[in-house]
PDB file of C-alpha atoms in Angstrom:
ATOM      1  CA  MET A   1       2.643  26.031  -7.352  1.00 29.00           C
ATOM      2  CA  LYS A   2      -0.503  27.325  -5.770  1.00 29.00           C
ATOM      3  CA  THR A   3       1.436  29.286  -2.726  1.00 32.00           C
ATOM      4  CA  SER A   4       1.410  32.572  -3.608  1.00 33.00           C
ATOM      5  CA  GLY A   5      -1.599  33.518  -1.808  1.00 35.00           C
ATOM      6  CA  LEU A   6       0.093  32.023   1.472  1.00 36.00           C
ATOM      7  CA  ILE A   7       3.406  33.668   1.073  1.00 34.00           C
ATOM      8  CA  THR A   8       1.780  36.920   0.919  1.00 32.00           C
ATOM      9  CA  HIS A   9      -0.037  36.319   4.098  1.00 37.00           C
ATOM     10  CA  PHE A  10       3.044  35.131   6.180  1.00 38.00           C
ATOM     11  CA  VAL A  11       4.813  38.017   4.873  1.00 37.00           C
ATOM     12  CA  TYR A  12       1.842  40.669   6.092  1.00 32.00           C
ATOM     13  CA  LYS A  13       1.784  38.436   9.296  1.00 40.00           C
ATOM     14  CA  PHE A  14       5.590  38.667  10.284  1.00 37.00           C
ATOM     15  CA  LYS A  15       5.068  42.864   9.545  1.00 37.00           C
ATOM     16  CA  GLN A  16       2.365  42.771  11.605  1.00 38.00           C
ATOM     17  CA  LYS A  17       4.290  40.782  14.358  1.00 41.00           C
ATOM     18  CA  ARG A  18       7.623  41.734  14.264  1.00 36.00           C
ATOM     19  CA  ALA A  19       8.777  43.291  17.465  1.00 31.00           C
ATOM     20  CA  LYS A  20       7.236  40.304  19.048  1.00 37.00           C
ATOM     21  CA  ILE A  21       9.001  37.346  16.990  1.00 38.00           C
ATOM     22  CA  ILE A  22      12.196  38.982  16.342  1.00 32.00           C
ATOM     23  CA  PHE A  23      14.057  37.078  19.670  1.00 34.00           C
ATOM     24  CA  ILE A  24      13.535  33.797  18.192  1.00 36.00           C
ATOM     25  CA  ASN A  25      16.829  33.906  16.121  1.00 37.00           C
ATOM     26  CA  THR A  26      19.109  31.908  18.614  1.00 38.00           C
ATOM     27  CA  ASN A  27      22.110  30.221  19.325  1.00 44.00           C
ATOM     28  CA  ILE A  28      21.045  26.193  18.722  1.00 43.00           C
ATOM     29  CA  MET A  29      24.290  25.393  20.488  1.00 45.00           C
ATOM     30  CA  ALA A  30      22.804  26.214  23.864  1.00 48.00           C
ATOM     31  CA  ARG A  31      21.080  24.139  25.591  1.00 67.00           C
ATOM     32  CA  GLY A  32      17.433  23.476  24.360  1.00 90.00           C
ATOM     33  CA  LEU A  33      15.256  20.699  22.051  1.00 98.00           C
ATOM     34  CA  ILE A  34      15.326  20.167  18.311  1.00 98.00           C
ATOM     35  CA  ASP A  35      12.370  19.405  16.701  1.00 98.00           C
ATOM     36  CA  CYS A  36      13.739  17.166  13.829  1.00 98.00           C
ATOM     37  CA  HIS A  37      10.419  16.436  12.161  1.00 98.00           C
ATOM     38  CA  CYS A  38       7.872  18.987  11.792  1.00 98.00           C
ATOM     39  CA  HIS A  39       5.371  20.067   9.220  1.00 98.00           C
ATOM     40  CA  LEU A  40       5.569  23.824   9.554  1.00 98.00           C
ATOM     41  CA  SER A  41       4.318  24.462   5.994  1.00 97.00           C
ATOM     42  CA  ALA A  42       0.655  22.665   6.342  1.00 96.00           C
ATOM     43  CA  ASN A  43      -2.293  24.751   6.273  1.00 95.00           C
ATOM     44  CA  GLU A  44      -3.326  24.247   9.343  1.00 96.00           C
ATOM     45  CA  PHE A  45      -0.333  26.342  10.627  1.00 97.00           C
ATOM     46  CA  THR A  46      -1.523  29.348   8.317  1.00 95.00           C
ATOM     47  CA  GLN A  47      -3.574  31.303  10.427  1.00 96.00           C
ATOM     48  CA  ASP A  48      -1.514  31.467  13.379  1.00 97.00           C
ATOM     49  CA  ILE A  49       2.147  30.517  12.778  1.00 98.00           C
ATOM     50  CA  ASP A  50       4.165  33.076  14.600  1.00 97.00           C
ATOM     51  CA  ASP A  51       2.454  32.273  17.807  1.00 98.00           C
ATOM     52  CA  VAL A  52       2.825  28.357  16.770  1.00 98.00           C
ATOM     53  CA  LEU A  53       6.544  29.504  16.795  1.00 98.00           C
ATOM     54  CA  LEU A  54       6.538  31.506  19.747  1.00 98.00           C
ATOM     55  CA  ARG A  55       5.316  28.681  21.699  1.00 98.00           C
ATOM     56  CA  ALA A  56       7.859  26.385  20.467  1.00 98.00           C
ATOM     57  CA  LYS A  57      10.494  29.120  21.680  1.00 97.00           C
ATOM     58  CA  ARG A  58       8.905  29.157  25.178  1.00 97.00           C
ATOM     59  CA  ALA A  59       9.041  25.713  25.534  1.00 96.00           C
ATOM     60  CA  GLY A  60      12.459  25.218  24.694  1.00 96.00           C
ATOM     61  CA  VAL A  61      13.059  24.356  21.346  1.00 98.00           C
ATOM     62  CA  LYS A  62      15.867  25.879  19.773  1.00 97.00           C
ATOM     63  CA  ALA A  63      15.977  24.736  16.103  1.00 98.00           C
ATOM     64  CA  LEU A  64      12.646  23.321  13.677  1.00 98.00           C
ATOM     65  CA  VAL A  65      14.021  20.939  11.033  1.00 98.00           C
ATOM     66  CA  ALA A  66      10.576  21.703   8.310  1.00 98.00           C
ATOM     67  CA  VAL A  67       9.821  18.932   5.812  1.00 98.00           C
ATOM     68  CA  THR A  68       7.705  19.202   3.259  1.00 98.00           C
ATOM     69  CA  GLU A  69       5.391  16.549   1.506  1.00 97.00           C
ATOM     70  CA  GLY A  70       5.096  17.899  -2.113  1.00 96.00           C
ATOM     71  CA  ALA A  71       6.516  19.890  -4.372  1.00 96.00           C
ATOM     72  CA  SER A  72       3.661  22.804  -3.852  1.00 95.00           C
ATOM     73  CA  GLU A  73       5.252  23.350  -0.060  1.00 97.00           C
ATOM     74  CA  PHE A  74       8.863  24.300  -1.670  1.00 97.00           C
ATOM     75  CA  GLU A  75       8.686  27.713  -1.756  1.00 96.00           C
ATOM     76  CA  LYS A  76       6.345  28.319   1.087  1.00 97.00           C
ATOM     77  CA  VAL A  77       8.923  26.250   3.392  1.00 98.00           C
ATOM     78  CA  ILE A  78      11.910  28.398   1.931  1.00 98.00           C
ATOM     79  CA  LEU A  79       9.764  31.759   3.352  1.00 98.00           C
ATOM     80  CA  LEU A  80       9.494  30.481   6.382  1.00 98.00           C
ATOM     81  CA  SER A  81      13.015  30.216   6.784  1.00 98.00           C
ATOM     82  CA  LYS A  82      14.043  33.360   5.605  1.00 98.00           C
ATOM     83  CA  THR A  83      11.207  34.848   7.790  1.00 98.00           C
ATOM     84  CA  TYR A  84      12.453  33.096  11.023  1.00 98.00           C
ATOM     85  CA  PRO A  85      16.405  32.480  10.087  1.00 97.00           C
ATOM     86  CA  GLY A  86      18.152  30.358  12.536  1.00 97.00           C
ATOM     87  CA  PHE A  87      15.358  28.602  14.195  1.00 98.00           C
ATOM     88  CA  VAL A  88      13.186  26.888  10.841  1.00 98.00           C
ATOM     89  CA  PHE A  89      15.273  24.968   8.472  1.00 98.00           C
ATOM     90  CA  PRO A  90      13.952  23.762   5.676  1.00 98.00           C
ATOM     91  CA  CYS A  91      13.903  20.728   3.815  1.00 98.00           C
ATOM     92  CA  PHE A  92      12.299  19.357   0.286  1.00 98.00           C
ATOM     93  CA  GLY A  93      10.933  16.277  -0.718  1.00 98.00           C
ATOM     94  CA  ILE A  94       8.016  14.055  -2.292  1.00 98.00           C
ATOM     95  CA  HIS A  95       6.027  11.849   0.222  1.00 98.00           C
ATOM     96  CA  PRO A  96       5.199   8.343  -0.767  1.00 98.00           C
ATOM     97  CA  LEU A  97       1.374   9.275  -0.947  1.00 97.00           C
ATOM     98  CA  GLN A  98       0.279  12.390  -2.511  1.00 96.00           C
ATOM     99  CA  GLY A  99      -3.230  14.215  -2.923  1.00 90.00           C
ATOM    100  CA  SER A 100      -5.314  14.624   0.061  1.00 84.00           C
ATOM    101  CA  GLY A 101      -8.724  12.776   1.563  1.00 83.00           C
ATOM    102  CA  GLN A 102     -10.229  10.962  -0.946  1.00 81.00           C
ATOM    103  CA  ASP A 103      -7.509  12.240  -3.850  1.00 87.00           C
ATOM    104  CA  LEU A 104      -4.990  10.513  -1.550  1.00 91.00           C
ATOM    105  CA  HIS A 105      -2.777   8.135  -3.898  1.00 94.00           C
ATOM    106  CA  SER A 106       0.663   6.427  -4.321  1.00 96.00           C
ATOM    107  CA  VAL A 107       3.369   8.537  -5.552  1.00 97.00           C
ATOM    108  CA  ASN A 108       4.450   8.656  -9.126  1.00 95.00           C
ATOM    109  CA  ILE A 109       7.493   9.693 -10.731  1.00 96.00           C
ATOM    110  CA  GLN A 110       5.818  12.593 -12.510  1.00 96.00           C
ATOM    111  CA  ASP A 111       4.897  14.000  -9.121  1.00 96.00           C
ATOM    112  CA  LEU A 112       8.730  14.466  -8.438  1.00 97.00           C
ATOM    113  CA  GLU A 113      10.015  15.336 -12.039  1.00 96.00           C
ATOM    114  CA  PRO A 114       9.525  18.495 -13.043  1.00 96.00           C
ATOM    115  CA  PHE A 115      10.489  19.806  -9.375  1.00 97.00           C
ATOM    116  CA  LEU A 116      14.043  18.561  -9.468  1.00 97.00           C
ATOM    117  CA  PRO A 117      15.453  21.696 -10.572  1.00 97.00           C
ATOM    118  CA  LEU A 118      14.321  23.526  -7.181  1.00 98.00           C
ATOM    119  CA  PHE A 119      16.374  20.934  -5.525  1.00 98.00           C
ATOM    120  CA  GLN A 120      19.634  22.622  -7.143  1.00 97.00           C
ATOM    121  CA  LYS A 121      18.153  26.548  -6.923  1.00 98.00           C
ATOM    122  CA  TYR A 122      17.681  25.822  -3.563  1.00 98.00           C
ATOM    123  CA  ARG A 123      20.530  23.412  -2.642  1.00 97.00           C
ATOM    124  CA  ALA A 124      22.216  26.269   0.114  1.00 97.00           C
ATOM    125  CA  ASP A 125      19.279  26.502   2.150  1.00 98.00           C
ATOM    126  CA  ILE A 126      17.858  23.252   2.472  1.00 98.00           C
ATOM    127  CA  VAL A 127      19.113  20.990   5.379  1.00 98.00           C
ATOM    128  CA  ALA A 128      17.935  17.633   4.084  1.00 98.00           C
ATOM    129  CA  VAL A 129      16.134  15.988   1.594  1.00 98.00           C
ATOM    130  CA  GLY A 130      12.150  14.870   3.277  1.00 97.00           C
ATOM    131  CA  GLU A 131       9.938  14.111   3.755  1.00 98.00           C
ATOM    132  CA  ILE A 132      10.783  10.940   1.603  1.00 98.00           C
ATOM    133  CA  GLY A 133      10.357   7.324   1.649  1.00 98.00           C
ATOM    134  CA  LEU A 134       7.792   4.495   1.489  1.00 98.00           C
ATOM    135  CA  ASP A 135       4.292   3.775   2.250  1.00 98.00           C
ATOM    136  CA  PHE A 136       2.882   0.268   1.340  1.00 98.00           C
ATOM    137  CA  THR A 137      -0.013   0.562   3.258  1.00 95.00           C
ATOM    138  CA  PRO A 138      -2.512  -2.101   1.066  1.00 93.00           C
ATOM    139  CA  TRP A 139      -5.591   0.610   0.469  1.00 91.00           C
ATOM    140  CA  PHE A 140      -2.786   3.119  -0.782  1.00 92.00           C
ATOM    141  CA  ALA A 141      -0.506   0.827  -2.551  1.00 94.00           C
ATOM    142  CA  ASN A 142      -2.204  -2.238  -3.372  1.00 90.00           C
ATOM    143  CA  THR A 143      -0.104  -3.487  -6.310  1.00 96.00           C
ATOM    144  CA  THR A 144       3.140  -4.148  -7.227  1.00 96.00           C
ATOM    145  CA  GLN A 145       3.624  -1.180  -9.763  1.00 97.00           C
ATOM    146  CA  GLU A 146       2.508   1.156  -7.443  1.00 97.00           C
ATOM    147  CA  ARG A 147       4.947  -0.357  -4.968  1.00 97.00           C
ATOM    148  CA  ASP A 148       8.080  -0.330  -7.491  1.00 98.00           C
ATOM    149  CA  GLU A 149       7.061   3.338  -8.666  1.00 98.00           C
ATOM    150  CA  GLN A 150       6.940   4.624  -4.806  1.00 98.00           C
ATOM    151  CA  ILE A 151      10.747   2.782  -4.826  1.00 98.00           C
ATOM    152  CA  LYS A 152      11.554   4.581  -8.223  1.00 98.00           C
ATOM    153  CA  VAL A 153      10.596   8.323  -6.676  1.00 98.00           C
ATOM    154  CA  PHE A 154      12.382   7.163  -3.195  1.00 98.00           C
ATOM    155  CA  ILE A 155      15.648   6.193  -4.883  1.00 98.00           C
ATOM    156  CA  LYS A 156      15.760   8.939  -7.137  1.00 98.00           C
ATOM    157  CA  GLN A 157      15.198  11.461  -4.219  1.00 98.00           C
ATOM    158  CA  LEU A 158      18.166   9.124  -2.259  1.00 98.00           C
ATOM    159  CA  GLU A 159      20.457  10.188  -5.226  1.00 98.00           C
ATOM    160  CA  ILE A 160      19.617  13.529  -5.183  1.00 98.00           C
ATOM    161  CA  SER A 161      20.539  13.836  -1.166  1.00 98.00           C
ATOM    162  CA  LYS A 162      24.188  12.303  -2.155  1.00 98.00           C
ATOM    163  CA  GLU A 163      24.523  14.587  -4.490  1.00 98.00           C
ATOM    164  CA  LEU A 164      23.862  17.786  -2.383  1.00 98.00           C
ATOM    165  CA  ASP A 165      25.590  15.808   0.632  1.00 98.00           C
ATOM    166  CA  LEU A 166      22.649  16.411   2.553  1.00 98.00           C
ATOM    167  CA  PRO A 167      20.689  13.650   5.046  1.00 98.00           C
ATOM    168  CA  VAL A 168      17.639  12.542   4.660  1.00 98.00           C
ATOM    169  CA  ASN A 169      14.023  12.695   6.544  1.00 98.00           C
ATOM    170  CA  VAL A 170      12.234   9.519   5.955  1.00 98.00           C
ATOM    171  CA  HIS A 171       8.873   8.069   6.244  1.00 98.00           C
ATOM    172  CA  SER A 172       8.420   4.311   6.153  1.00 98.00           C
ATOM    173  CA  ARG A 173       5.059   2.472   6.779  1.00 97.00           C
ATOM    174  CA  SER A 174       4.074  -1.004   6.335  1.00 97.00           C
ATOM    175  CA  ALA A 175       8.078  -1.046   4.648  1.00 98.00           C
ATOM    176  CA  ALA A 176      10.323  -0.438   7.214  1.00 98.00           C
ATOM    177  CA  LYS A 177      13.022  -3.708   6.230  1.00 98.00           C
ATOM    178  CA  VAL A 178      12.502  -2.439   2.123  1.00 98.00           C
ATOM    179  CA  THR A 179      12.983   1.133   3.256  1.00 98.00           C
ATOM    180  CA  ILE A 180      16.271   0.566   5.219  1.00 98.00           C
ATOM    181  CA  ASP A 181      17.408  -2.029   2.644  1.00 98.00           C
ATOM    182  CA  THR A 182      17.295   0.475   0.037  1.00 98.00           C
ATOM    183  CA  MET A 183      18.803   3.307   1.830  1.00 98.00           C
ATOM    184  CA  LYS A 184      21.732   0.718   2.716  1.00 98.00           C
ATOM    185  CA  GLU A 185      21.731  -0.455  -0.588  1.00 98.00           C
ATOM    186  CA  LEU A 186      22.543   3.283  -2.035  1.00 98.00           C
ATOM    187  CA  GLY A 187      25.426   3.620   0.648  1.00 98.00           C
ATOM    188  CA  ILE A 188      23.013   6.293   2.706  1.00 98.00           C
ATOM    189  CA  ARG A 189      24.911   7.371   5.960  1.00 97.00           C
ATOM    190  CA  GLN A 190      22.918  10.033   7.486  1.00 98.00           C
ATOM    191  CA  ALA A 191      19.300   9.157   7.773  1.00 98.00           C
ATOM    192  CA  LEU A 192      16.606   9.967  10.631  1.00 98.00           C
ATOM    193  CA  LEU A 193      13.334   7.272  10.166  1.00 98.00           C
ATOM    194  CA  HIS A 194      10.550   9.571  11.919  1.00 98.00           C
ATOM    195  CA  ASN A 195       7.913   7.903  13.649  1.00 97.00           C
ATOM    196  CA  PHE A 196       9.345   4.402  13.237  1.00 97.00           C
ATOM    197  CA  ALA A 197       6.960   1.500  13.784  1.00 95.00           C
ATOM    198  CA  GLY A 198       9.230  -1.354  12.420  1.00 95.00           C
ATOM    199  CA  LYS A 199      10.062  -4.600  14.057  1.00 94.00           C
ATOM    200  CA  PRO A 200      13.189  -3.976  16.854  1.00 95.00           C
ATOM    201  CA  SER A 201      15.311  -6.286  14.845  1.00 96.00           C
ATOM    202  CA  VAL A 202      14.903  -4.355  11.624  1.00 97.00           C
ATOM    203  CA  ALA A 203      15.465  -0.955  13.499  1.00 97.00           C
ATOM    204  CA  MET A 204      18.579  -2.559  14.784  1.00 98.00           C
ATOM    205  CA  GLU A 205      19.780  -3.124  11.357  1.00 98.00           C
ATOM    206  CA  GLY A 206      19.532   1.063  10.673  1.00 98.00           C
ATOM    207  CA  VAL A 207      21.131   1.588  13.877  1.00 98.00           C
ATOM    208  CA  GLN A 208      24.212  -0.634  12.376  1.00 98.00           C
ATOM    209  CA  ALA A 209      23.815   1.547   9.656  1.00 98.00           C
ATOM    210  CA  GLY A 210      24.255   4.689  11.491  1.00 98.00           C
ATOM    211  CA  PHE A 211      20.580   5.853  11.026  1.00 98.00           C
ATOM    212  CA  CYS A 212      18.399   7.560  13.612  1.00 98.00           C
ATOM    213  CA  PHE A 213      15.020   7.515  14.843  1.00 98.00           C
ATOM    214  CA  SER A 214      12.388   9.429  15.928  1.00 98.00           C
ATOM    215  CA  PHE A 215       9.057   9.548  17.932  1.00 97.00           C
ATOM    216  CA  PRO A 216       6.277  12.272  18.091  1.00 97.00           C
ATOM    217  CA  PRO A 217       4.563  12.728  21.023  1.00 96.00           C
ATOM    218  CA  ALA A 218       1.739  10.177  20.591  1.00 95.00           C
ATOM    219  CA  VAL A 219       3.427   6.979  20.983  1.00 94.00           C
ATOM    220  CA  SER A 220       3.335   7.857  24.515  1.00 91.00           C
ATOM    221  CA  LYS A 221      -0.350   6.718  24.709  1.00 86.00           C
ATOM    222  CA  THR A 222       0.647   3.330  23.860  1.00 81.00           C
ATOM    223  CA  GLU A 223       3.172   0.939  25.164  1.00 83.00           C
ATOM    224  CA  GLN A 224       3.888  -0.683  21.427  1.00 81.00           C
ATOM    225  CA  ARG A 225       7.178   1.728  20.786  1.00 91.00           C
ATOM    226  CA  ALA A 226       8.412   1.235  24.483  1.00 95.00           C
ATOM    227  CA  LYS A 227      10.062  -2.035  23.311  1.00 93.00           C
ATOM    228  CA  LEU A 228      11.779   0.064  20.506  1.00 95.00           C
ATOM    229  CA  ILE A 229      12.651   3.062  22.224  1.00 97.00           C
ATOM    230  CA  ARG A 230      14.291   0.706  25.133  1.00 96.00           C
ATOM    231  CA  GLN A 231      16.331  -1.143  22.296  1.00 96.00           C
ATOM    232  CA  ILE A 232      17.530   1.426  20.222  1.00 98.00           C
ATOM    233  CA  PRO A 233      20.752   3.663  21.910  1.00 98.00           C
ATOM    234  CA  LEU A 234      20.052   6.878  22.778  1.00 98.00           C
ATOM    235  CA  GLU A 235      22.887   8.066  20.780  1.00 98.00           C
ATOM    236  CA  HIS A 236      20.577   7.074  17.692  1.00 98.00           C
ATOM    237  CA  ILE A 237      17.624   8.646  18.997  1.00 98.00           C
ATOM    238  CA  CYS A 238      16.410  12.261  18.169  1.00 98.00           C
ATOM    239  CA  LEU A 239      13.160  14.019  19.081  1.00 98.00           C
ATOM    240  CA  GLU A 240      10.074  15.092  16.363  1.00 98.00           C
ATOM    241  CA  THR A 241       6.141  16.208  16.857  1.00 98.00           C
ATOM    242  CA  ASP A 242       5.266  15.736  13.370  1.00 98.00           C
ATOM    243  CA  SER A 243       3.124  18.307  13.997  1.00 98.00           C
ATOM    244  CA  PRO A 244       0.006  19.271  12.898  1.00 98.00           C
ATOM    245  CA  ALA A 245      -0.588  15.143  13.304  1.00 96.00           C
ATOM    246  CA  LEU A 246       0.528  13.052  16.221  1.00 94.00           C
ATOM    247  CA  GLY A 247      -0.030  15.036  19.207  1.00 92.00           C
ATOM    248  CA  ILE A 248      -1.525  13.462  22.268  1.00 91.00           C
ATOM    249  CA  GLU A 249      -5.117  13.915  21.408  1.00 90.00           C
ATOM    250  CA  LYS A 250      -6.060  12.457  17.964  1.00 86.00           C
ATOM    251  CA  HIS A 251      -8.217  15.373  16.865  1.00 89.00           C
ATOM    252  CA  VAL A 252      -6.137  18.233  18.524  1.00 95.00           C
ATOM    253  CA  ARG A 253      -3.572  19.952  16.161  1.00 97.00           C
ATOM    254  CA  ASN A 254      -0.124  19.001  17.424  1.00 98.00           C
ATOM    255  CA  GLU A 255       2.438  21.939  17.797  1.00 98.00           C
ATOM    256  CA  PRO A 256       6.339  22.105  17.823  1.00 98.00           C
ATOM    257  CA  GLY A 257       5.867  23.214  21.501  1.00 97.00           C
ATOM    258  CA  ASN A 258       4.767  19.864  22.526  1.00 97.00           C
ATOM    259  CA  ILE A 259       8.560  18.239  21.890  1.00 97.00           C
ATOM    260  CA  MET A 260       9.140  18.269  25.622  1.00 97.00           C
ATOM    261  CA  ILE A 261       6.404  15.312  25.745  1.00 97.00           C
ATOM    262  CA  CYS A 262       8.374  13.196  23.595  1.00 96.00           C
ATOM    263  CA  CYS A 263      11.647  14.009  25.588  1.00 97.00           C
ATOM    264  CA  GLU A 264       9.923  12.766  28.907  1.00 97.00           C
ATOM    265  CA  TYR A 265       8.567   9.698  27.368  1.00 97.00           C
ATOM    266  CA  ILE A 266      11.344   8.267  26.235  1.00 98.00           C
ATOM    267  CA  ALA A 267      13.591   9.547  29.414  1.00 98.00           C
ATOM    268  CA  LYS A 268      10.651   7.521  31.407  1.00 97.00           C
ATOM    269  CA  VAL A 269      11.174   4.422  29.124  1.00 97.00           C
ATOM    270  CA  LYS A 270      14.841   4.276  29.148  1.00 97.00           C
ATOM    271  CA  GLY A 271      14.993   4.863  32.642  1.00 98.00           C
ATOM    272  CA  ILE A 272      17.106   8.119  32.634  1.00 98.00           C
ATOM    273  CA  SER A 273      16.494  12.151  33.273  1.00 97.00           C
ATOM    274  CA  SER A 274      14.762  14.099  30.814  1.00 97.00           C
ATOM    275  CA  ASP A 275      18.005  16.264  30.896  1.00 97.00           C
ATOM    276  CA  ALA A 276      19.975  13.328  29.732  1.00 97.00           C
ATOM    277  CA  VAL A 277      17.977  12.524  26.733  1.00 98.00           C
ATOM    278  CA  MET A 278      17.340  16.159  25.705  1.00 97.00           C
ATOM    279  CA  GLU A 279      21.463  16.799  25.786  1.00 97.00           C
ATOM    280  CA  VAL A 280      21.963  13.639  23.632  1.00 98.00           C
ATOM    281  CA  THR A 281      19.512  14.013  21.470  1.00 98.00           C
ATOM    282  CA  THR A 282      19.848  17.662  20.901  1.00 98.00           C
ATOM    283  CA  GLN A 283      23.736  16.488  20.166  1.00 97.00           C
ATOM    284  CA  ASN A 284      22.490  13.618  17.783  1.00 98.00           C
ATOM    285  CA  ALA A 285      20.420  16.464  15.594  1.00 98.00           C
ATOM    286  CA  LEU A 286      23.300  18.638  15.235  1.00 98.00           C
ATOM    287  CA  ARG A 287      25.668  15.765  14.053  1.00 97.00           C
ATOM    288  CA  LEU A 288      22.873  14.545  11.549  1.00 98.00           C
ATOM    289  CA  PHE A 289      21.720  17.760  10.388  1.00 98.00           C
ATOM    290  CA  SER A 290      24.907  19.421  10.356  1.00 97.00           C
ATOM    291  CA  LYS A 291      23.764  22.455   8.452  1.00 97.00           C
ATOM    292  CA  LEU A 292      22.028  23.338  11.770  1.00 96.00           C
ATOM    293  CA  LYS A 293      25.294  24.151  13.257  1.00 86.00           C
ATOM    294  CA  SER A 294      25.907  26.975  10.703  1.00 68.00           C
TER     295      SER A 294
END
């Protein structure tokens, strides 16, 4: 895995500013916000991760659920959790799309199998399996073979979550019903469908299965998700930033510190107070990601 240089950088940055960030370790049962889906191991955060987390703390964030998209991020997200204990909580997962830029392609089982032992090695550290899921966007998965391979990788990781007794942090794009049906068929009970954009009727199938849904800051710029948010009970909603992506401005890096944008937008759509949204979504997150309590 190509992480050794990045790990060294993070350790160096932490030693440089240890006094500055030592107070981040906090009791997350106290009043505050939980970002249930962010990408802290993304390259966009390499240079200033300590400052990013300080801003999140000052914005009232009490815990960050840090997902991965590929195996090259596994050790990096573990290091982040060790560097910021009680604040950064790591997940392991292989995203349905792999690579980047022009090399972005639909996942295959070879992207997962060599790294299966790491799920066991770090089972005590990870709080969920994610980011996993299905992405049937036509220009990435336009053949039955590619979609079937995605489902195979998804199912394998759902089975891992059951074996480890962990929730799943799930991506679904152009595949909402298949994603929810697959989880139901495998008996998944603890799941977060992040940045969900499926039909309200499909979302309600997820609600009936006990799943939660989260929405990043970008949704506040469009009314398309308002119908979804109105229909999904607050008891099934969590907060996320999906940072560094899906912020208010398309080409500006998003951060966990922007989580209050999500909270305030959900409150506006539902016609309730931001305090109510904060309290209920935090309790939802603690119920879903039970390891956060410890």
